[in-house]
Coordinates of C-alpha atoms in Angstrom, one line a residue:
X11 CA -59.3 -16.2 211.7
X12 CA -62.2 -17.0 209.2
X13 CA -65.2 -18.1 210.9
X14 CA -67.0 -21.0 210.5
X15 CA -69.7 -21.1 207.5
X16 CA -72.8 -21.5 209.0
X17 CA -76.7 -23.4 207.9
X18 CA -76.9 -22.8 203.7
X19 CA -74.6 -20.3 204.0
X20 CA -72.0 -22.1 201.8
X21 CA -71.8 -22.7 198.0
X22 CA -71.1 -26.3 198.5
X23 CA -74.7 -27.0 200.7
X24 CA -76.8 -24.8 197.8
X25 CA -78.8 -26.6 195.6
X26 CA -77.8 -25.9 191.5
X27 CA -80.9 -24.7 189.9
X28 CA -80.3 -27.2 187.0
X29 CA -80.6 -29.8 189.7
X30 CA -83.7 -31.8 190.7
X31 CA -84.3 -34.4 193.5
X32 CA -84.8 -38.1 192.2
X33 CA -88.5 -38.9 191.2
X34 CA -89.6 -42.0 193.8
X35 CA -92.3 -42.9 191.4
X36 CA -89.9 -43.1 188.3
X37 CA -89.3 -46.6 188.0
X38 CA -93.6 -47.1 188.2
X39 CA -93.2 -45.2 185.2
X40 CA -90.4 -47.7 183.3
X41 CA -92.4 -50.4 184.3
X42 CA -95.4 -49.6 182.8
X43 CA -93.8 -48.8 179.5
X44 CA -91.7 -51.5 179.7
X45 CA -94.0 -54.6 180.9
X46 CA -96.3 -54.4 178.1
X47 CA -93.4 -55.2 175.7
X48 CA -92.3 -58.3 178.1
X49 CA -95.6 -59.7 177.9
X50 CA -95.7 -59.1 174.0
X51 CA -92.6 -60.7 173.8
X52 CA -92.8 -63.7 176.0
X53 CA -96.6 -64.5 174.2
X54 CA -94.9 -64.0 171.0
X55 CA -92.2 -66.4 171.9
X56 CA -94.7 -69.1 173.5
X57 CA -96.5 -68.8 169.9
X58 CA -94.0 -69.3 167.9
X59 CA -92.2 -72.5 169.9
X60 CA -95.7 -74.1 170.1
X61 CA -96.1 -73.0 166.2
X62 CA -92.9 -74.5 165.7
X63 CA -93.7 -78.3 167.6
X64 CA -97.4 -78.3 165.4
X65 CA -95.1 -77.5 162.0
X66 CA -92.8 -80.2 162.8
X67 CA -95.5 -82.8 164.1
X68 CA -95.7 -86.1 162.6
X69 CA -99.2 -84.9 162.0
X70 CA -98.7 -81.9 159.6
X71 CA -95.8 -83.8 158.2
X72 CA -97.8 -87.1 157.2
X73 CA -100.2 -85.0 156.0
X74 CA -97.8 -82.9 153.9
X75 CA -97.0 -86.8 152.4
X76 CA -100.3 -87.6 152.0
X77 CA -100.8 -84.0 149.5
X78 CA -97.6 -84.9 147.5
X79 CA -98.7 -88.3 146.9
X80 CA -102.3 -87.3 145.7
X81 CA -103.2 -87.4 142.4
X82 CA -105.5 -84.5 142.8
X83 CA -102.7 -82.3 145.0
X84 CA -100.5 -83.1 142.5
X85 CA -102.8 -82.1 139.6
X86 CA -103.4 -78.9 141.2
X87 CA -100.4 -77.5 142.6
X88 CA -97.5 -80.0 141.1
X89 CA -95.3 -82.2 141.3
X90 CA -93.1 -80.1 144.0
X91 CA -95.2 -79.0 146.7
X92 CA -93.9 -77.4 150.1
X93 CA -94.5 -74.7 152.6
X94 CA -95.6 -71.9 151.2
X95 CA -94.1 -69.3 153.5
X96 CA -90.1 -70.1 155.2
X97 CA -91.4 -70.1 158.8
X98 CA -94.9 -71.8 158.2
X99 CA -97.7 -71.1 160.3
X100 CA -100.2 -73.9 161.5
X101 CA -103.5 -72.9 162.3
X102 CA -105.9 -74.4 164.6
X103 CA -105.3 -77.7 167.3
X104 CA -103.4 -80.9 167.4
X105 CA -104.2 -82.7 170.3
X106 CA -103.5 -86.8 170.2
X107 CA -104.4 -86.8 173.6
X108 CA -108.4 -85.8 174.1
X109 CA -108.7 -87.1 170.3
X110 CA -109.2 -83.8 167.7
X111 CA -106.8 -82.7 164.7
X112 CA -107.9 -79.4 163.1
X113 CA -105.5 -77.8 161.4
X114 CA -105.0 -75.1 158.1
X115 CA -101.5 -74.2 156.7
X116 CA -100.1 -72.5 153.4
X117 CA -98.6 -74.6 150.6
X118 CA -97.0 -74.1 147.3
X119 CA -96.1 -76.3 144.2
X120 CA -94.8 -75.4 140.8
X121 CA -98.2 -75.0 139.6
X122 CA -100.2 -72.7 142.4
X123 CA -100.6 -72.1 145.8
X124 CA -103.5 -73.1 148.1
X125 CA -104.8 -73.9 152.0
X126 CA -104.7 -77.2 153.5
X127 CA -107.6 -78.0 156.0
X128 CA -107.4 -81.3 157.5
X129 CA -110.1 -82.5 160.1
X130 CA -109.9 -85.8 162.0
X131 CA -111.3 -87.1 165.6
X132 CA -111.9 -89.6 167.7
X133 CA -115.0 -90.4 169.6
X134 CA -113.3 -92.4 172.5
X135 CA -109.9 -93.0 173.9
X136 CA -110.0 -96.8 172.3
X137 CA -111.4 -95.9 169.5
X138 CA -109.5 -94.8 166.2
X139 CA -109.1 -91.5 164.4
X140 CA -111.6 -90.8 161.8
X141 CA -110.9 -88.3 159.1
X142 CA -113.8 -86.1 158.3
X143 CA -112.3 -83.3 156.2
X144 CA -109.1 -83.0 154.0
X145 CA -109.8 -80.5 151.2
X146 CA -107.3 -78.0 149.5
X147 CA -108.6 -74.5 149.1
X148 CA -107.1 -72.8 145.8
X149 CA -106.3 -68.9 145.3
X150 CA -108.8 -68.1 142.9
X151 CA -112.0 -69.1 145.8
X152 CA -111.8 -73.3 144.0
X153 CA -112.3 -76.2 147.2
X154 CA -110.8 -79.4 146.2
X155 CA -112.2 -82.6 148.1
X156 CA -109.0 -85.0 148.5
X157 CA -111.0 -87.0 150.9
X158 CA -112.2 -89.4 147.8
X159 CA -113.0 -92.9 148.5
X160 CA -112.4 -93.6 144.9
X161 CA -108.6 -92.1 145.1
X162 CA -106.0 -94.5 146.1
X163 CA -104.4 -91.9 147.9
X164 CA -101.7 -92.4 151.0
X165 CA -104.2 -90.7 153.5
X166 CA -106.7 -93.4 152.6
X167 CA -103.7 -96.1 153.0
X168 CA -102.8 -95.1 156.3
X169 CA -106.7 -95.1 158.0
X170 CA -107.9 -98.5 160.1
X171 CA -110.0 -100.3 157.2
X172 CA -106.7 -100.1 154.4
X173 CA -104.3 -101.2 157.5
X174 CA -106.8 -104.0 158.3
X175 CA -106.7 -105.0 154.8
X176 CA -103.2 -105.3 154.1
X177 CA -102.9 -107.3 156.7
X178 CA -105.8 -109.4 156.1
X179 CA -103.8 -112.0 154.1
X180 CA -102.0 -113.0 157.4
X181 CA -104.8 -113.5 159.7
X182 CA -106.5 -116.7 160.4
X183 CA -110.5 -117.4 158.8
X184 CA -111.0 -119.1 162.4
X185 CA -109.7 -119.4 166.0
X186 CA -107.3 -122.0 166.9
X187 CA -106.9 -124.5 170.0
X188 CA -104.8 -125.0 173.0
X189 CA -104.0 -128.3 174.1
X190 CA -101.6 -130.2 176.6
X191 CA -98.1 -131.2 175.1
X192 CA -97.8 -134.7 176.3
X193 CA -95.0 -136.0 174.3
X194 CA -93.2 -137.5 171.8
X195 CA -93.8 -141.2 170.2
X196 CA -93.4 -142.5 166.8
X197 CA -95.5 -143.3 164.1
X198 CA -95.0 -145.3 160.6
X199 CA -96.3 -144.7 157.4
X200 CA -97.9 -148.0 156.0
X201 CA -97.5 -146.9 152.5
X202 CA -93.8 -146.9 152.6
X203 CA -93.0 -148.2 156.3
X204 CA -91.5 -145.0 156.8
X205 CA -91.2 -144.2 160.9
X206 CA -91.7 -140.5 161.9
X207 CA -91.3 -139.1 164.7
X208 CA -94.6 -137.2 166.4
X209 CA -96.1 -135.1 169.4
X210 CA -99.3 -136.0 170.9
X211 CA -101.0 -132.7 172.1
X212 CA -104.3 -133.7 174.3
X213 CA -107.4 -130.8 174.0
X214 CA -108.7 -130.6 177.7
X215 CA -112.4 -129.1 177.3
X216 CA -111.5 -126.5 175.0
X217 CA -114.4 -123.8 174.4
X218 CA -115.1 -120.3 173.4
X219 CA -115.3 -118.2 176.8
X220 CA -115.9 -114.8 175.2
X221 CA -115.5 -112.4 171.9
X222 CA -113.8 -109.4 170.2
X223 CA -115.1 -107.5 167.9
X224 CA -113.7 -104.1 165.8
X225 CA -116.5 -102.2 166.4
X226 CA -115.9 -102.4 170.1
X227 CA -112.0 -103.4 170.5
X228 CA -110.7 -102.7 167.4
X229 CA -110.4 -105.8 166.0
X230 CA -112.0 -109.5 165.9
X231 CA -110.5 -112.2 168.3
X232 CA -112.0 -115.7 170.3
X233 CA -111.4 -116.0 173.7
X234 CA -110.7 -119.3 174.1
X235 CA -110.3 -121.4 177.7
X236 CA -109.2 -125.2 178.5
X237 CA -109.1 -127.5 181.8
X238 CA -110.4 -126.1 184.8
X239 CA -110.2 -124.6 187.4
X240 CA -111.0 -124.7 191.2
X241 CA -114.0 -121.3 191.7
X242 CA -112.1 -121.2 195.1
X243 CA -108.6 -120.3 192.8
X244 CA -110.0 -118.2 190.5
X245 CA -110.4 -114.4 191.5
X246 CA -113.4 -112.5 191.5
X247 CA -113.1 -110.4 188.6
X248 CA -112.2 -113.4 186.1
X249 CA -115.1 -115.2 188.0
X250 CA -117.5 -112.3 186.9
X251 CA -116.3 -112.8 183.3
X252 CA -117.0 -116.6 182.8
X253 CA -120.3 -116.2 184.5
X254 CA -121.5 -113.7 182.4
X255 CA -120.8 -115.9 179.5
X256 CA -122.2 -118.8 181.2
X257 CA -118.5 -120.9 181.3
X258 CA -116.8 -122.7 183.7
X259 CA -114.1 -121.6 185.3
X260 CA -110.9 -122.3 182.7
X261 CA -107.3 -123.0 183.6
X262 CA -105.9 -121.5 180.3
X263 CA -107.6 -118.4 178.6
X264 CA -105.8 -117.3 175.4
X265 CA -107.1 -115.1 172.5
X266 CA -106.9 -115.7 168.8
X267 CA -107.6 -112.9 166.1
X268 CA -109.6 -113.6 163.3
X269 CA -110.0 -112.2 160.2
X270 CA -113.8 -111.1 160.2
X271 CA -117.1 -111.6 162.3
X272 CA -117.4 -115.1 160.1
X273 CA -114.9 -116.5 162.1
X274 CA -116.5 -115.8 166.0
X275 CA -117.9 -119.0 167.2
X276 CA -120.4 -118.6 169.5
X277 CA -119.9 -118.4 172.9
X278 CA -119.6 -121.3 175.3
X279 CA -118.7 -123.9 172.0
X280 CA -116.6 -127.1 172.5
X281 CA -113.8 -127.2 170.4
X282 CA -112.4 -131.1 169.8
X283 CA -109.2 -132.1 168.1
X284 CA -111.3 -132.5 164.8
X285 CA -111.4 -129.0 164.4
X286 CA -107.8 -129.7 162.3
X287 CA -108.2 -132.0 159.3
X288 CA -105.4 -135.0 158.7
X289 CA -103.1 -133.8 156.7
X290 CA -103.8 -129.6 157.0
X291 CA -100.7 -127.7 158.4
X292 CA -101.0 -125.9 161.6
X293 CA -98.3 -123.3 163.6
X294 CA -97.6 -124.1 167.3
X295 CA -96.7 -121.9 169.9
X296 CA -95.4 -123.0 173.5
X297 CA -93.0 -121.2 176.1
X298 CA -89.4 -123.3 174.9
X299 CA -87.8 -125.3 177.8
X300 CA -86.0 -123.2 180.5
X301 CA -82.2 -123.8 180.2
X302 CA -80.9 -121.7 182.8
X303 CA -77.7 -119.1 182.2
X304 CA -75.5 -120.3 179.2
X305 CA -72.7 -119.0 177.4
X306 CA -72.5 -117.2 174.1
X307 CA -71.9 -120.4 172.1
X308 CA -74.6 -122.0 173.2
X309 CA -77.0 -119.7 173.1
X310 CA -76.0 -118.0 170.1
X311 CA -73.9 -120.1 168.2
X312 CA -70.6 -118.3 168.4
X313 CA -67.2 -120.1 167.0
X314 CA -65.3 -119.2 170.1
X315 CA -61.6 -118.2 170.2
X316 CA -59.1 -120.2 167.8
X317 CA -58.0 -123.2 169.8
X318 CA -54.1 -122.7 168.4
X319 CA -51.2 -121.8 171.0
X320 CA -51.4 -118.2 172.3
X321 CA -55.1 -118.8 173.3
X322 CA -55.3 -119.4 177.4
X323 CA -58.3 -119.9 179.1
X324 CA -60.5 -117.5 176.8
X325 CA -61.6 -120.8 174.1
X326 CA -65.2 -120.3 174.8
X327 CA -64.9 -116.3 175.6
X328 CA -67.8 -114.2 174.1
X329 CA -64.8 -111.7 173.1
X330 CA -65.1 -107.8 172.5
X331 CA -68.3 -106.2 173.5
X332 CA -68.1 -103.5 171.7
X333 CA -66.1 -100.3 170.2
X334 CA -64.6 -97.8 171.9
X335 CA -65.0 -94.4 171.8
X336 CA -65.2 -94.4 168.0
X337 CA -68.6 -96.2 168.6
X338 CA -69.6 -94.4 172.2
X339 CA -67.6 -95.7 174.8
X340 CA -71.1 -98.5 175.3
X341 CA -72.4 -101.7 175.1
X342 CA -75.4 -101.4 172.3
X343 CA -78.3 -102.6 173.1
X344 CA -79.5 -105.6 171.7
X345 CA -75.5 -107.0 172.2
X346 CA -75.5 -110.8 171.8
X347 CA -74.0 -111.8 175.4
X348 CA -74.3 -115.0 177.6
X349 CA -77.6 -115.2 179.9
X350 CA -80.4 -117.0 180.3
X351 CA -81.5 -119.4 177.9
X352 CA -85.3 -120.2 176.3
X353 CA -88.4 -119.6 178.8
X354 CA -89.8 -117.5 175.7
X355 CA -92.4 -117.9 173.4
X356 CA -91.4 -120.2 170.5
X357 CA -93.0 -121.1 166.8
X358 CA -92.8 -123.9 164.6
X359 CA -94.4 -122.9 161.3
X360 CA -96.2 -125.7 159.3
X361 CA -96.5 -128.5 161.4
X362 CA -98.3 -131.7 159.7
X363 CA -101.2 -133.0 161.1
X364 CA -100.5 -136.9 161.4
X365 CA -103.7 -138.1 162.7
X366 CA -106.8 -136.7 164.8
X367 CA -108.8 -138.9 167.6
X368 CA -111.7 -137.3 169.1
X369 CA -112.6 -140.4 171.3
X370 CA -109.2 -139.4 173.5
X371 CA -109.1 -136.0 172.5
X372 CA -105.7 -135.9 171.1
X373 CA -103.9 -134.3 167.8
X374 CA -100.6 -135.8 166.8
X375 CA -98.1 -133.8 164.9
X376 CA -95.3 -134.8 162.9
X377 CA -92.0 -133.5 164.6
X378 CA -90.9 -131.6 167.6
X379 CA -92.7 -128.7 169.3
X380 CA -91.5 -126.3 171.5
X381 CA -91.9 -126.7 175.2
X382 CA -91.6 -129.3 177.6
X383 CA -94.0 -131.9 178.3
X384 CA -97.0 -130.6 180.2
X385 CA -96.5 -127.0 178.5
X386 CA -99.7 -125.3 177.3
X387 CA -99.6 -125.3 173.5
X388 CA -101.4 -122.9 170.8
X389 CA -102.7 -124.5 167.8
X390 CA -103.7 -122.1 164.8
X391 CA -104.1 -122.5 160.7
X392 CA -100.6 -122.0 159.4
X393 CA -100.4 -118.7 157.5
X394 CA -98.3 -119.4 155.6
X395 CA -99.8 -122.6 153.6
X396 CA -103.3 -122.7 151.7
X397 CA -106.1 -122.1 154.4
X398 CA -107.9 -125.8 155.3
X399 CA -111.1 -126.1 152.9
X400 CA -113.4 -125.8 155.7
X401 CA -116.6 -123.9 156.7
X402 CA -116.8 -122.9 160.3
X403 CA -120.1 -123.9 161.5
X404 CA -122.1 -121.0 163.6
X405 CA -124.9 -122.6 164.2
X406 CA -125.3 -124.1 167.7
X407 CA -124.7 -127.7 167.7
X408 CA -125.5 -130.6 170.0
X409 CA -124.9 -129.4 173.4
X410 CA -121.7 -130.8 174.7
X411 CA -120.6 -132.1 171.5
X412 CA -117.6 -130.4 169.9
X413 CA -117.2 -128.3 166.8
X414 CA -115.5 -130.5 163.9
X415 CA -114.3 -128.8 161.0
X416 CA -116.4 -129.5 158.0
X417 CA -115.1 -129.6 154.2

């Protein structure tokens, strides 16, 4: 019989001197080595992903543009100029949304290397961005000033003033009109008996109600107004607006740009149908005639199916949609298909002035206008023919008599 071992009497309950109990406070230890270099790594990360979004910007890349298409960037660093380093870094702060660009970054050409520092802000949210600094700082200590109103530079193309003068060629010297379409007759010429077929548009109290100017909106428009309106009809905020300007309450308020402060009448002007010259060209815009849903033949001028045998039912069909799954499996947007038909705003460019009465108020044009009779129409100076050799008259005239367009 071998009796039974008894407390830390056997080998197997001893403790092996090379043998320690586990440390509870080890993994504080891990940790604290350890969660540094998270943190270093996850800030590291966050800097380079937002590094990354700034470098591919459409900021930093216009303004990378902008350098290669300098004269003086290409003077001083080449015709090829790039990144300097693989993985760029942008210094400083792009943000579109409170209105600041401050940025610096490395570039190279074939000729040197040198800093980019690029400065613009806004004062408001409607206001525009205005470039204060874009310079070019060269490796031996030299500061370039690209920011040179003398330079024709694409910086300088792309700021307010150089977009509002490319477009200046297509923007009226003065407001236009609205006016009632009331419909068609016909007229003949008594030169050559010729008969031609005409619109009557009557101008219902017409008069400037308000203006627009760049400094404040951004760019120069008349508000104009025709008929009236009921005060009872009209809410409280537009009520406010005509009776800080002194205006009766208008059935029809539209706005036309003009090309400069020359062209703001002031405020609370008539505006009769002499305001267009016999014989000057004018574009008219109306909402088209409603013609409810209509196929694609109609409404798009599709050929239809071939009318031969083997056709069934399908002679008017719109046909295929679209591809397959070579082209996404998808109807593409902007697909031609049957649905409704006008309700939208319509032009007709260079309409003729036939004849002008101000004693009923009406302008006749030769032609057809969009809209149906009753429609509001918007009369303007065609862009698109010689402006009308007129001066627009600012000074105040007889009260209740309206403005005529002078040569």
């Amino acid at each position: 019989m071998i009796a039974a071992p008894g407390q830390n009497s056997s080998p197997l309950l001893t403790r092996r001197s090379d043998r320690n109990l586990p440390d509870p406070y080890r993994h504080r230890k891990i940790w604290g080595v350890t969660f540094p270099i998270f943190i270093a790594v996850i800030t590291l990360s966050a800097l380079a992903i937002f590094n990354y979004e700034k470098s591919e910007s459409s900021v930093v890349k216009s303004i990378l543009y902008a350098l290669r298409t300098s004269e003086l960037g290409r003077q001083e660093l080449g015709n090829e100029i790039y990144f300097r380093d693989r993985f760029p870094w942008i210094w400083g702060e792009i943000n579109k949304m409170h209105g600041k660009v401050d940025v610096q970054f490395a570039v190279k050409g074939s000729k040197g290397k040198g800093m980019v520092t690029f400065k613009s802000f806004r004062r408001s949210r409607n206001s525009f961005f205005r470039t204060e600094e874009w310079s070019l700082e060269m490796e031996d200590g030299r500061t370039i000033q690209l920011l040179d109103d003398s330079a024709p530079d694409a910086l300088q193309r792309s700021t307010t003033a150089a977009a509002f003068e490319r477009k200046k060629h297509s923007i009226p010297l003065r407001t236009g009109a609205l006016g009632t379409k009331k419909g068609m007759t016909a007229m003949y010429d008594p030169e050559n008996g010729r008969r031609y077929a005409c619109t009557v548009v009557q101008m219902d109290r017409v008069q400037v109600v308000a203006h627009k100017t760049r400094q404040k909106n951004g760019y120069y428009a008349v508000q104009v107004g025709s008929g009236w309106k009921h005060p009872s009809n009209v809410t409280r905020p537009l009520l406010g607006h005509f009776a800080e300007h002194k205006v009766s309450p208008k059935r029809h308020l539209v706005e036309f740009k003009v090309r400069d402060e020359n062209g703001l009448l002031g405020i609370g002007e008539l505006i009769g149908p002499s305001w267009f010259q016999e014989g000057q060209y004018v574009d008219a815009r109306a909402n088209s005639r409603g013609m409810g849903f209509a196929g694609g033949m109609k409404r798009h001028g599709f050929a239809g199916q071939p009318k031969t045998h083997g056709t069934s039912l399908v002679h008017r069909a719109m046909g295929s949609a679209g591809q397959s799954q070579g082209g996404g499996s998808r109807v593409l947007p902007g697909k031609r298909m049957p649905g409704r038909m006008g309700g939208h705003q319509a032009t007709v460019q260079n309409v003729k002035v036939l004849k002008v009465d101000d004693e009923k108020g009406i302008v006749v044009l030769n032609g057809s206008i969009p809209g149906p009779d009753g429609c509001l129409v918007k009369l303007s100076d065609a862009i698109k023919k010689p402006w009308p050799n007129t001066d627009v008259r600012l000074e105040s005239q007889v009260s209740g008599q309206p403005l005529i367009a002078t040569a």
